[in-house]
CSV table of C-alpha atoms in Angstrom, one decimal:
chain,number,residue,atom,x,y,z
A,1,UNK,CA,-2.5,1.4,-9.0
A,2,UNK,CA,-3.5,4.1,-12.4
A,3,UNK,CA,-5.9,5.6,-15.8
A,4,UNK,CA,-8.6,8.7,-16.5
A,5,UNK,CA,-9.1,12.1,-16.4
A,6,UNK,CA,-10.2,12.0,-12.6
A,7,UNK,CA,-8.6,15.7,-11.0
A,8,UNK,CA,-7.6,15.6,-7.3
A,9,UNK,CA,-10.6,16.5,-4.6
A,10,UNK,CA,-8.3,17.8,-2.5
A,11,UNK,CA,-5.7,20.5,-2.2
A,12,UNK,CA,-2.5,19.1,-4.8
A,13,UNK,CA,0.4,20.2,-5.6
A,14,UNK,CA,1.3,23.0,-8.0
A,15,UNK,CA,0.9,22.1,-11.6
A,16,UNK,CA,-1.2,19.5,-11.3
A,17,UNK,CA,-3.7,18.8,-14.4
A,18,UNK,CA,-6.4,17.0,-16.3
A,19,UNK,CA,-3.6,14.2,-18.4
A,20,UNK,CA,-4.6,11.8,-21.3
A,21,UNK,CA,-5.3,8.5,-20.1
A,22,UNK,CA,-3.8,5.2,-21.0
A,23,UNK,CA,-5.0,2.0,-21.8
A,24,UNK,CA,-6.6,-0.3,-18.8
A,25,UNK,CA,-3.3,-1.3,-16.7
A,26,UNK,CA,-3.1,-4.6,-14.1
A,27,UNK,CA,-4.3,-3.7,-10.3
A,28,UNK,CA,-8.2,-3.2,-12.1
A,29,UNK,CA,-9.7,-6.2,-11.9
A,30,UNK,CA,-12.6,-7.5,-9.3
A,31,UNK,CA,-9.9,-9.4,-6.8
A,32,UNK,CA,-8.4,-6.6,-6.1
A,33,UNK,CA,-10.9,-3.7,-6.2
A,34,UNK,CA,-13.1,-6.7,-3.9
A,35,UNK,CA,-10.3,-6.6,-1.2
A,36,UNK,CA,-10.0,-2.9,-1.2
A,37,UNK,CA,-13.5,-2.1,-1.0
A,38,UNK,CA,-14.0,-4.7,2.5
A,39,UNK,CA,-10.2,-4.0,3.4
A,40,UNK,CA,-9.6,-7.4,3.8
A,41,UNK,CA,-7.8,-10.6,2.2
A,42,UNK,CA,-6.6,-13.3,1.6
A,43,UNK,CA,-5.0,-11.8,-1.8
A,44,UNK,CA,-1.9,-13.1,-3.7
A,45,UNK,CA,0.1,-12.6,-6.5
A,46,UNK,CA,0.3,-16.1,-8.3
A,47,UNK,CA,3.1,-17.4,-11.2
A,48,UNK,CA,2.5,-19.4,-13.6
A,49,UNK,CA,4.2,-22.2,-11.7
A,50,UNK,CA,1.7,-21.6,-8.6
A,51,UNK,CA,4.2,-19.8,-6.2
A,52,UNK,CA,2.3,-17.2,-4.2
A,53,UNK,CA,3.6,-14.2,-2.2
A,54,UNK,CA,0.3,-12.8,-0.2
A,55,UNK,CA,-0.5,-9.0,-0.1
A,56,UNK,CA,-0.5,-7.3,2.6
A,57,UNK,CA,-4.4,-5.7,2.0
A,58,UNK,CA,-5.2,-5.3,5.7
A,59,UNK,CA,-1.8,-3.0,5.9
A,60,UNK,CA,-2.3,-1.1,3.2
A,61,UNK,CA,-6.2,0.0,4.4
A,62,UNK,CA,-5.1,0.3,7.9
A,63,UNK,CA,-3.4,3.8,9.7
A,64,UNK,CA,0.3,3.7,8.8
A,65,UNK,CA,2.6,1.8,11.1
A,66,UNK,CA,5.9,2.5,13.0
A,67,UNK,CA,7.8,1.5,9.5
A,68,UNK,CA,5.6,3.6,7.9
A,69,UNK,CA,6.4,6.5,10.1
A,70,UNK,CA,10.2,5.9,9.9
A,71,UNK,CA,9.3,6.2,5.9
A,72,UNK,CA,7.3,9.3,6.7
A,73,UNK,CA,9.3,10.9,8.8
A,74,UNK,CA,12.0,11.2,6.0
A,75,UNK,CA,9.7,13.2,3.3
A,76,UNK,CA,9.9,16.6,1.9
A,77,UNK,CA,7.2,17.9,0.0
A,78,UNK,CA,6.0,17.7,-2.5
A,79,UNK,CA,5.7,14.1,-1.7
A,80,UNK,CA,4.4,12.0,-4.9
A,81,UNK,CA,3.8,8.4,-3.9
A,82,UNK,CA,3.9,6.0,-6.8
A,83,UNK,CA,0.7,3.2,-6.6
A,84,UNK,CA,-0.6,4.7,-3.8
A,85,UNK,CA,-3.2,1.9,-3.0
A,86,UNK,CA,-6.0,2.8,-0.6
A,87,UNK,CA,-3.9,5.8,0.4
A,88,UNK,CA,-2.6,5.4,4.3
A,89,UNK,CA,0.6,7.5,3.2
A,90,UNK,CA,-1.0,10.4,1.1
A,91,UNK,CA,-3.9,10.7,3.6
A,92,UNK,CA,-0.8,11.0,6.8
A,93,UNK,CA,1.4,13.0,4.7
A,94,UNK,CA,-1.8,15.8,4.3
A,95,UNK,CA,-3.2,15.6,7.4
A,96,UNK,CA,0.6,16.5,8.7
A,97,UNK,CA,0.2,19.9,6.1
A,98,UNK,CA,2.5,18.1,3.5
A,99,UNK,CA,1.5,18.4,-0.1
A,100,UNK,CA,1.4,15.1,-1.5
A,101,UNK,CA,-0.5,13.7,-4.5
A,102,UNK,CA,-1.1,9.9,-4.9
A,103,UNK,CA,-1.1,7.7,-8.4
A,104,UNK,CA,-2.8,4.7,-8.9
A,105,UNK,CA,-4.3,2.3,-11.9
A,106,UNK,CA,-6.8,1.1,-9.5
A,107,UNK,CA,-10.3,2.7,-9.7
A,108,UNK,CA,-11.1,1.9,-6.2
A,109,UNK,CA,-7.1,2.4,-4.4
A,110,UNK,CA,-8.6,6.3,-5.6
A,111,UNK,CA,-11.6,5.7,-4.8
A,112,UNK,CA,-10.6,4.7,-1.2
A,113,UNK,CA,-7.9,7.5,-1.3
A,114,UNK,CA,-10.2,10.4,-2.2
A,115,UNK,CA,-12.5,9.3,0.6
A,116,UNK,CA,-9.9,9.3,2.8
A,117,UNK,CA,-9.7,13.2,2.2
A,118,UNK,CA,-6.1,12.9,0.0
A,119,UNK,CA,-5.5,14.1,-3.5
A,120,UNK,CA,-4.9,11.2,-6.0
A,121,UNK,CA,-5.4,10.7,-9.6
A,122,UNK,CA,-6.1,7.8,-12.0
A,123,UNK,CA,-3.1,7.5,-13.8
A,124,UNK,CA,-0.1,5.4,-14.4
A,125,UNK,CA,3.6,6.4,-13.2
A,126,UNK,CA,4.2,6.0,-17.1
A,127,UNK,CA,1.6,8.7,-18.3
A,128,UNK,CA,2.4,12.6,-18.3
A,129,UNK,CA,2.2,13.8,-15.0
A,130,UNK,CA,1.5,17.0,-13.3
A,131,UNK,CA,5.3,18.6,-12.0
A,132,UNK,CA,7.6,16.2,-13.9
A,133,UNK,CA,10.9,17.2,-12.0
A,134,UNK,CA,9.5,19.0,-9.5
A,135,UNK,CA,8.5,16.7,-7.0
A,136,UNK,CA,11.0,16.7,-3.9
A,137,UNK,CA,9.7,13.3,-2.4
A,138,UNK,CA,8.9,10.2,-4.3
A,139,UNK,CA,7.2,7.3,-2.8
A,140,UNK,CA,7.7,3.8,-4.1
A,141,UNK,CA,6.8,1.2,-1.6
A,142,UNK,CA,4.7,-1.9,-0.7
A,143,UNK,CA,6.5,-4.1,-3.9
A,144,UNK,CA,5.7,-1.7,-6.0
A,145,UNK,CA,9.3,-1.5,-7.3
A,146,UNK,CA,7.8,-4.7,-9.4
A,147,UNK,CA,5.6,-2.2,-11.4
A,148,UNK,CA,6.2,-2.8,-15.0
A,149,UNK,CA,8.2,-5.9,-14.4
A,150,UNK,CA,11.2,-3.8,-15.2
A,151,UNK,CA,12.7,-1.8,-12.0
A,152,UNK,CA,15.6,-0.1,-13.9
A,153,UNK,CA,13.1,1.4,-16.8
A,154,UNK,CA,10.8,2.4,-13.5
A,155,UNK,CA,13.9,3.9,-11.5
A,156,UNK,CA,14.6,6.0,-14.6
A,157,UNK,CA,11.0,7.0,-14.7
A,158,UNK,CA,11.0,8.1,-11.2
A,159,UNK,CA,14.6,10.1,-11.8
A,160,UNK,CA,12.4,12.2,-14.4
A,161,UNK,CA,9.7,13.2,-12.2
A,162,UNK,CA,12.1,14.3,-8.9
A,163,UNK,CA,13.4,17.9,-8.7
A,164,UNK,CA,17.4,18.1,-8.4
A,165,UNK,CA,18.5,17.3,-5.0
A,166,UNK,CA,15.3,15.6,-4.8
A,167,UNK,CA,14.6,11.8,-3.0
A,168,UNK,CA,14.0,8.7,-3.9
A,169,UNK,CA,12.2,6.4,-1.0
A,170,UNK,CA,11.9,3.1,-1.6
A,171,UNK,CA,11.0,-0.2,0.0
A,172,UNK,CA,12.6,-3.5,-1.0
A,173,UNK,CA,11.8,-7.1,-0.3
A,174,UNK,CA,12.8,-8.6,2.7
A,175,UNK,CA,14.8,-10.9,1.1
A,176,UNK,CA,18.5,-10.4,-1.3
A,177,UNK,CA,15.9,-11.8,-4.2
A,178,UNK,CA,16.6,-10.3,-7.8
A,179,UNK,CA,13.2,-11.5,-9.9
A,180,UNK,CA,11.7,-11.3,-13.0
A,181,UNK,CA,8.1,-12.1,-13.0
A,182,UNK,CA,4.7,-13.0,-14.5
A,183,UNK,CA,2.0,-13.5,-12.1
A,184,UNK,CA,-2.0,-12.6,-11.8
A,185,UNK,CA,-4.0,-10.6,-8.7
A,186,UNK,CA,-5.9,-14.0,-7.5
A,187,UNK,CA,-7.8,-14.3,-3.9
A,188,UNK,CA,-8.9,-17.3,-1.6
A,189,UNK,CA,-11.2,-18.4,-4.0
A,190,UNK,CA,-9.0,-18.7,-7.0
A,191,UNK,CA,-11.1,-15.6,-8.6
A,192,UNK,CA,-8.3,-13.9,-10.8
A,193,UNK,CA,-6.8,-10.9,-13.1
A,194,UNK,CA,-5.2,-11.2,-16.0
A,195,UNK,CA,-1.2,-12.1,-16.1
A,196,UNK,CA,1.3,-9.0,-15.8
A,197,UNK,CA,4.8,-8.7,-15.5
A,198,UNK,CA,6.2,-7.7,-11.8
A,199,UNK,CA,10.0,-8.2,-10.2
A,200,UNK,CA,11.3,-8.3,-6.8
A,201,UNK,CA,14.4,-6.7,-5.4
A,202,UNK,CA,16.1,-7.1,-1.9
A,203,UNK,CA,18.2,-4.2,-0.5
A,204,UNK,CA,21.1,-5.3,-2.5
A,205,UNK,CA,19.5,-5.7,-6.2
A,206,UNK,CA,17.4,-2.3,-5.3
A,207,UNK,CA,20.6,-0.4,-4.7
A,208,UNK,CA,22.6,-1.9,-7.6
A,209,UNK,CA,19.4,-1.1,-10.0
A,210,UNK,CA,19.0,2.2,-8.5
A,211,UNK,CA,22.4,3.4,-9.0
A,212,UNK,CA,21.9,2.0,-12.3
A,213,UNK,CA,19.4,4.6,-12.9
A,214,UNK,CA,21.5,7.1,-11.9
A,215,UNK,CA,20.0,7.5,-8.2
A,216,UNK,CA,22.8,7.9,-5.3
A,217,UNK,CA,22.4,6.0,-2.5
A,218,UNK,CA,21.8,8.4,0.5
A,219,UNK,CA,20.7,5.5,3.6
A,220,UNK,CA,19.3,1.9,4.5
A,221,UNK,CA,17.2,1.1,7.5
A,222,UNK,CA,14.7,-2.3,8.9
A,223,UNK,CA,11.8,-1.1,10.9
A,224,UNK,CA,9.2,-3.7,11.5
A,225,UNK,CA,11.3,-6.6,9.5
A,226,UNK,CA,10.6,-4.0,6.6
A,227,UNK,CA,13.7,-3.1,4.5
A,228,UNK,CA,14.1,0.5,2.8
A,229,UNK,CA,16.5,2.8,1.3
A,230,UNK,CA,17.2,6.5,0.6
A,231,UNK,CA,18.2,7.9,-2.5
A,232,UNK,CA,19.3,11.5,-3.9
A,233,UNK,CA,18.8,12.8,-7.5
């Protein structure tokens, strides 16, 4: 998910720059960067208390799916998808003519991106980025409406970066769950990152936050027992 002065290797959207980094951000250790690299699990997010929700890894480096596609089918660009991961979204949204630029802490979620012919840079949602409110699509899916542990603060963030009459998609957990947590990037054999704060929000706490933020809600739909939502600025 994002950090450095990396610049896009492929065509990005207007406005785009070389941006002061930020310190190193969760999503950079070896468990994760491991499981990107072979696109493969088992990976988890672990609390404290040893609760585990599993990541979807093989997903994420696969093609994009039919819920993907009912995601995709919905942007406008410029698209700008927020913790882009190993890219499947950028990499369709470009190949389809869309400009679309990916974020992401992780050194190899670019990595993998860039290979996969998209533009992406290094670099946290929270960093200066290139086209603050001018972006007509924003991307905020596979949980990572946990990013920063605080989705209102995020939604905010997000509201800054989208033009006017711009949109908001975002994915929510399957369940009506409202969380706070702190948990650690572990795999099968309890190899580990460092603790970071995350949430999870079902279709119900997302649009309460969202609105929140000052987002309007626009549309809901399931595809695939995935759950997201549409949202105007």
């Amino acid at each position: 998910m994002n950090t450095a002065q990396d610049t896009p290797q492929a065509p990005q959207p207007p406005g785009a720059a070389e941006l002061t980094p930020r310190q190193p951000q969760p999503w950079t250790d070896d468990p994760y960067a491991r499981a990107l690299r072979t696109g493969r699990g088992p990976l988890f997010l672990r609390r404290p208390d040893g609760w585990l929700l599993p990541l979807d890894v093989e997903r994420w480096c696969a093609g994009p799916d039919a819920a993907d596609t009912s995601l995709l089918s919905r942007c406008r660009g410029p698209v700008l998808d927020i913790g882009c991961g190993p890219g499947r979204l950028v990499a369709a949204l470009t190949a389809h003519g869309l400009p679309a630029l990916g974020i992401d802490v992780s050194p190899a979620a670019v990595a993998r991106t860039r290979g996969a012919g998209a533009a992406v840079l290094h670099r946290s949602v929270f960093d200066r980025l290139p086209a603050e409110g001018r972006w007509s699509t924003v991307l905020l899916v596979d949980g990572n409406i946990g990013i920063g542990g605080d989705p209102r603060a995020l939604l905010g963030r997000l509201r800054q970066l989208t033009a006017p009459g711009g949109r908001l998609l975002a994915e929510a957990a399957a369940h009506d769950v409202d969380e706070r947590l702190t948990v650690r990037v572990e795999d099968a054999r309890g190899r580990h990152g460092r603790d970071f704060p995350w949430a999870r929000l079902g279709p119900t706490a997302l649009g309460a936050a969202a609105t929140a933020a000052g987002w309007t809600p626009v549309d809901a739909w399931e595809s695939g027992g995935r759950h997201f939502a549409e949202f105007t600025r």
